[in-house]
Amino acid sequence: GYGITFDGAFHGRTLGALSLNRSKHVQRRWYPEIPKILTAEFNDEDWSVNLRVDPEEIAFVIVEPFQGEGGYVPATQGFMEETRHFTEVHDIPLIIDEIQAGLGRTGEWWCFEHYDIVPDIITAGKALQISAVIGKEKYFPVEKGRISGTWAEGNILNSALGYMVIDIIRRDNLLDNAEDLGEYFRNELRKLGLFDHVRGMGLMIGVTPIQSDRRNEMVEASAQKGLLVIGCGVASIRFLPPLNINKHEIDVCIENSKR
């Protein structure tokens, strides 16, 4: 069957994941790709119709609820609802890639919670300190036991760190902090008058400079002032502060951005 990915997508740098990337050409250059991967338009509520493929021929759909490398673009409510409805009706596994957006960065444990949907499979990593694939039992039946293994799995130290990350997020109410200060940060960025578009969820914030051709110059200038940001998409900049950032630290970031 076919795998469905979306334009602007980034799902990693291993061989299978590289075949799903659609954010930058360089992420697919020189690599062989797995066959039968189709590309649909991100945030198109009618993608399943416009793609013109028999649902019976679709093996899986994978999507980022908040695109990272593609430009820090949140999915729309309608797009996520229609994607979940389509995959449920046709019994197609919906895989949500939460590797960048998961573990509180958007103000919820998982970004998909903003859309009131439940996926079939979740990929997690980065903030968790370990990588994980979480899925419904029908896709990981207990009676089959261990599905596969690698030499790199089961790292005790990183597993302990993963538990600690979860405990600290709960203890310090960092989900609320991400939600409240993320909104404050976005509002302050809008007041600067430097950006044509400010968007985000929680503390995952993307901006597009009015002078978009100066994006890289702005990133380098920010680093010289001690403000570490990075480009994403064609002409955007991403802000991804730690979940325990405070209002004073945000004000310092804003002040540095004015210079």
Short mmCIF file of C-alpha atoms in Angstrom, two decimals, residues 38-257:
data_model
loop_
_atom_site.label_atom_id
_atom_site.label_comp_id
_atom_site.label_asym_id
_atom_site.label_seq_id
_atom_site.Cartn_x
_atom_site.Cartn_y
_atom_site.Cartn_z
CA LEU A 38 2.54 9.99 -1.90
CA THR A 39 2.56 13.67 -0.93
CA ALA A 40 -0.60 15.52 0.11
CA GLU A 41 -1.01 19.22 0.83
CA PHE A 42 -0.58 20.16 4.48
CA ASN A 43 -3.62 21.89 6.01
CA ASP A 44 -5.80 20.96 3.02
CA GLU A 45 -9.00 19.58 4.55
CA ASP A 46 -9.82 17.89 1.23
CA TRP A 47 -6.43 16.23 0.72
CA SER A 48 -7.95 12.73 0.76
CA VAL A 49 -10.18 13.69 -2.19
CA ASN A 50 -7.59 15.73 -4.08
CA LEU A 51 -4.99 12.96 -3.82
CA ARG A 52 -7.23 10.66 -5.87
CA VAL A 53 -6.06 7.37 -4.43
CA ASP A 54 -8.20 4.43 -3.36
CA PRO A 55 -8.30 4.40 0.49
CA GLU A 56 -7.97 0.61 0.35
CA GLU A 57 -4.50 1.15 -1.11
CA ILE A 58 -3.26 3.39 1.74
CA ALA A 59 -1.08 1.65 4.33
CA PHE A 60 -0.56 4.61 6.68
CA VAL A 61 -0.79 8.38 7.06
CA ILE A 62 1.92 10.26 8.97
CA VAL A 63 1.69 13.93 9.96
CA GLU A 64 3.23 16.51 12.27
CA PRO A 65 0.51 18.44 14.12
CA PHE A 66 3.01 21.30 14.29
CA GLN A 67 5.52 21.28 11.44
CA GLY A 68 9.08 21.92 12.57
CA GLU A 69 11.60 22.05 9.74
CA GLY A 70 8.78 22.99 7.38
CA GLY A 71 8.51 26.45 8.94
CA TYR A 72 6.93 26.12 12.39
CA VAL A 73 3.44 25.84 10.97
CA PRO A 74 0.60 24.56 13.20
CA ALA A 75 -1.99 22.29 11.64
CA THR A 76 -5.51 23.71 11.44
CA GLN A 77 -8.34 22.22 13.46
CA GLY A 78 -10.30 21.26 10.36
CA PHE A 79 -7.32 19.56 8.73
CA MET A 80 -6.59 17.41 11.78
CA GLU A 81 -10.24 16.50 12.31
CA GLU A 82 -10.74 15.52 8.67
CA THR A 83 -7.51 13.52 8.62
CA ARG A 84 -8.53 11.60 11.74
CA HIS A 85 -12.06 11.03 10.37
CA PHE A 86 -10.78 9.76 7.02
CA THR A 87 -8.28 7.36 8.58
CA GLU A 88 -10.81 6.05 11.10
CA VAL A 89 -13.50 5.40 8.49
CA HIS A 90 -11.08 3.47 6.29
CA ASP A 91 -9.17 1.78 9.15
CA ILE A 92 -5.87 3.40 8.15
CA PRO A 93 -3.23 3.85 10.88
CA LEU A 94 -2.74 7.54 11.69
CA ILE A 95 0.80 8.20 12.88
CA ILE A 96 1.38 11.49 14.70
CA ASP A 97 5.00 12.67 14.78
CA GLU A 98 5.43 14.38 18.17
CA ILE A 99 9.23 14.30 18.18
CA GLN A 100 9.54 18.11 17.99
CA ALA A 101 6.22 19.20 19.49
CA GLY A 102 5.65 16.61 22.22
CA LEU A 103 6.29 16.67 25.97
CA GLY A 104 4.80 20.04 26.79
CA ARG A 105 6.34 22.32 24.20
CA THR A 106 2.93 23.45 22.92
CA GLY A 107 1.32 23.71 26.36
CA GLU A 108 -0.10 20.17 26.31
CA TRP A 109 1.69 16.88 26.88
CA TRP A 110 1.08 16.08 23.21
CA CYS A 111 0.37 18.59 20.49
CA PHE A 112 -2.47 16.46 19.08
CA GLU A 113 -4.43 17.08 22.31
CA HIS A 114 -5.12 20.63 21.08
CA TYR A 115 -7.25 19.08 18.32
CA ASP A 116 -9.28 16.67 20.47
CA ILE A 117 -8.24 13.63 18.44
CA VAL A 118 -6.56 10.35 19.33
CA PRO A 119 -4.00 8.91 16.88
CA ASP A 120 -3.15 5.24 16.44
CA ILE A 121 0.61 5.63 16.80
CA ILE A 122 2.82 8.39 18.27
CA THR A 123 6.54 8.91 17.75
CA ALA A 124 8.31 10.78 20.56
CA GLY A 125 11.84 11.90 21.38
CA LYS A 126 13.98 15.02 21.83
CA ALA A 127 12.56 16.53 25.06
CA LEU A 128 11.89 13.03 26.43
CA GLN A 129 15.66 12.27 26.31
CA ILE A 130 14.88 8.91 24.69
CA SER A 131 13.06 7.93 21.52
CA ALA A 132 9.79 6.05 21.74
CA VAL A 133 7.04 4.66 19.55
CA ILE A 134 3.69 4.51 21.36
CA GLY A 135 0.71 2.80 19.81
CA LYS A 136 -2.60 1.07 20.26
CA GLU A 137 -2.47 -2.60 21.19
CA LYS A 138 -3.86 -3.70 17.82
CA TYR A 139 -0.62 -2.50 16.22
CA PHE A 140 1.64 -3.85 18.98
CA PRO A 141 -0.09 -7.02 20.21
CA VAL A 142 1.24 -8.20 23.57
CA GLU A 143 0.99 -11.87 22.63
CA LYS A 144 3.66 -11.39 19.98
CA GLY A 145 6.13 -10.32 22.63
CA ARG A 146 9.15 -8.28 21.63
CA ILE A 147 8.77 -7.10 18.04
CA SER A 148 12.37 -6.11 17.37
CA GLY A 149 15.52 -4.92 19.07
CA THR A 150 18.73 -2.96 18.52
CA TRP A 151 22.02 -2.61 20.38
CA ALA A 152 21.19 1.03 21.22
CA GLU A 153 17.91 0.45 23.06
CA GLY A 154 17.21 0.27 26.78
CA ASN A 155 19.77 2.85 27.92
CA ILE A 156 19.29 2.95 31.69
CA LEU A 157 20.54 6.51 32.22
CA ASN A 158 18.39 8.00 29.46
CA SER A 159 15.36 6.02 30.61
CA ALA A 160 15.81 7.50 34.09
CA LEU A 161 16.14 10.97 32.55
CA GLY A 162 12.90 10.41 30.66
CA TYR A 163 11.06 9.67 33.90
CA MET A 164 12.69 12.72 35.51
CA VAL A 165 11.58 14.99 32.65
CA ILE A 166 7.97 13.88 33.13
CA ASP A 167 8.17 14.33 36.91
CA ILE A 168 9.62 17.85 36.65
CA ILE A 169 7.03 18.96 34.09
CA ARG A 170 4.30 17.84 36.50
CA ARG A 171 5.95 19.17 39.65
CA ASP A 172 6.65 22.64 38.29
CA ASN A 173 3.41 23.03 36.29
CA LEU A 174 5.44 23.60 33.14
CA LEU A 175 2.49 22.93 30.82
CA ASP A 176 0.76 26.01 32.23
CA ASN A 177 4.02 27.95 32.04
CA ALA A 178 4.42 27.07 28.36
CA GLU A 179 0.84 28.09 27.59
CA ASP A 180 0.88 31.38 29.50
CA LEU A 181 4.38 32.60 28.67
CA GLY A 182 4.11 31.37 25.09
CA GLU A 183 1.18 33.71 24.56
CA TYR A 184 3.08 36.54 26.25
CA PHE A 185 6.18 35.89 24.11
CA ARG A 186 4.19 35.90 20.86
CA ASN A 187 2.45 39.15 21.76
CA GLU A 188 5.77 40.83 22.57
CA LEU A 189 7.27 39.62 19.29
CA ARG A 190 4.34 41.12 17.37
CA LYS A 191 4.93 44.49 19.05
CA LEU A 192 8.48 44.63 17.66
CA GLY A 193 7.19 45.33 14.16
CA LEU A 194 9.95 43.18 12.65
CA PHE A 195 7.86 40.22 11.63
CA ASP A 196 5.21 39.75 9.00
CA HIS A 197 3.78 36.66 10.69
CA VAL A 198 4.04 35.41 14.29
CA ARG A 199 2.45 32.03 15.06
CA GLY A 200 2.81 29.16 17.44
CA MET A 201 1.48 27.05 20.26
CA GLY A 202 2.85 27.30 23.77
CA LEU A 203 6.58 27.92 23.56
CA MET A 204 6.96 26.64 19.99
CA ILE A 205 7.00 29.95 18.13
CA GLY A 206 7.71 30.71 14.50
CA VAL A 207 8.14 34.15 12.92
CA THR A 208 8.59 35.34 9.35
CA PRO A 209 10.64 38.56 9.05
CA ILE A 210 9.16 41.40 7.00
CA GLN A 211 12.54 41.48 5.24
CA SER A 212 12.53 37.74 4.62
CA ASP A 213 15.70 37.87 2.51
CA ARG A 214 17.56 38.92 5.68
CA ARG A 215 16.49 35.86 7.68
CA ASN A 216 19.96 34.30 7.91
CA GLU A 217 21.52 37.66 8.73
CA MET A 218 19.04 38.11 11.59
CA VAL A 219 19.78 34.63 12.96
CA GLU A 220 23.53 35.35 12.98
CA ALA A 221 23.06 38.79 14.55
CA SER A 222 20.89 37.29 17.29
CA ALA A 223 23.60 34.76 18.13
CA GLN A 224 26.11 37.59 18.53
CA LYS A 225 23.80 39.11 21.16
CA GLY A 226 23.40 35.82 23.01
CA LEU A 227 19.96 34.98 21.62
CA LEU A 228 20.05 31.54 20.02
CA VAL A 229 17.45 31.05 17.31
CA ILE A 230 17.51 28.98 14.13
CA GLY A 231 15.95 29.20 10.71
CA CYS A 232 13.19 26.93 9.46
CA GLY A 233 11.16 26.65 6.29
CA VAL A 234 11.98 28.99 3.43
CA ALA A 235 12.29 32.27 5.32
CA SER A 236 11.18 31.76 8.92
CA ILE A 237 12.87 31.80 12.32
CA ARG A 238 12.01 29.50 15.21
CA PHE A 239 12.04 30.32 18.91
CA LEU A 240 12.07 27.27 21.19
CA PRO A 241 12.88 28.33 24.76
CA PRO A 242 12.96 25.84 27.65
CA LEU A 243 9.66 25.10 29.37
CA ASN A 244 10.91 26.68 32.62
CA ILE A 245 11.67 30.07 31.06
CA ASN A 246 10.38 33.05 33.05
CA LYS A 247 8.95 36.43 32.08
CA HIS A 248 12.19 38.30 32.80
CA GLU A 249 14.14 36.04 30.45
CA ILE A 250 11.56 36.61 27.72
CA ASP A 251 11.87 40.37 28.24
CA VAL A 252 15.65 40.07 27.81
CA CYS A 253 15.11 38.18 24.54
CA ILE A 254 12.75 40.88 23.30
CA GLU A 255 15.16 43.64 24.30
CA ASN A 256 18.00 41.92 22.43
CA SER A 257 15.78 41.59 19.37
#
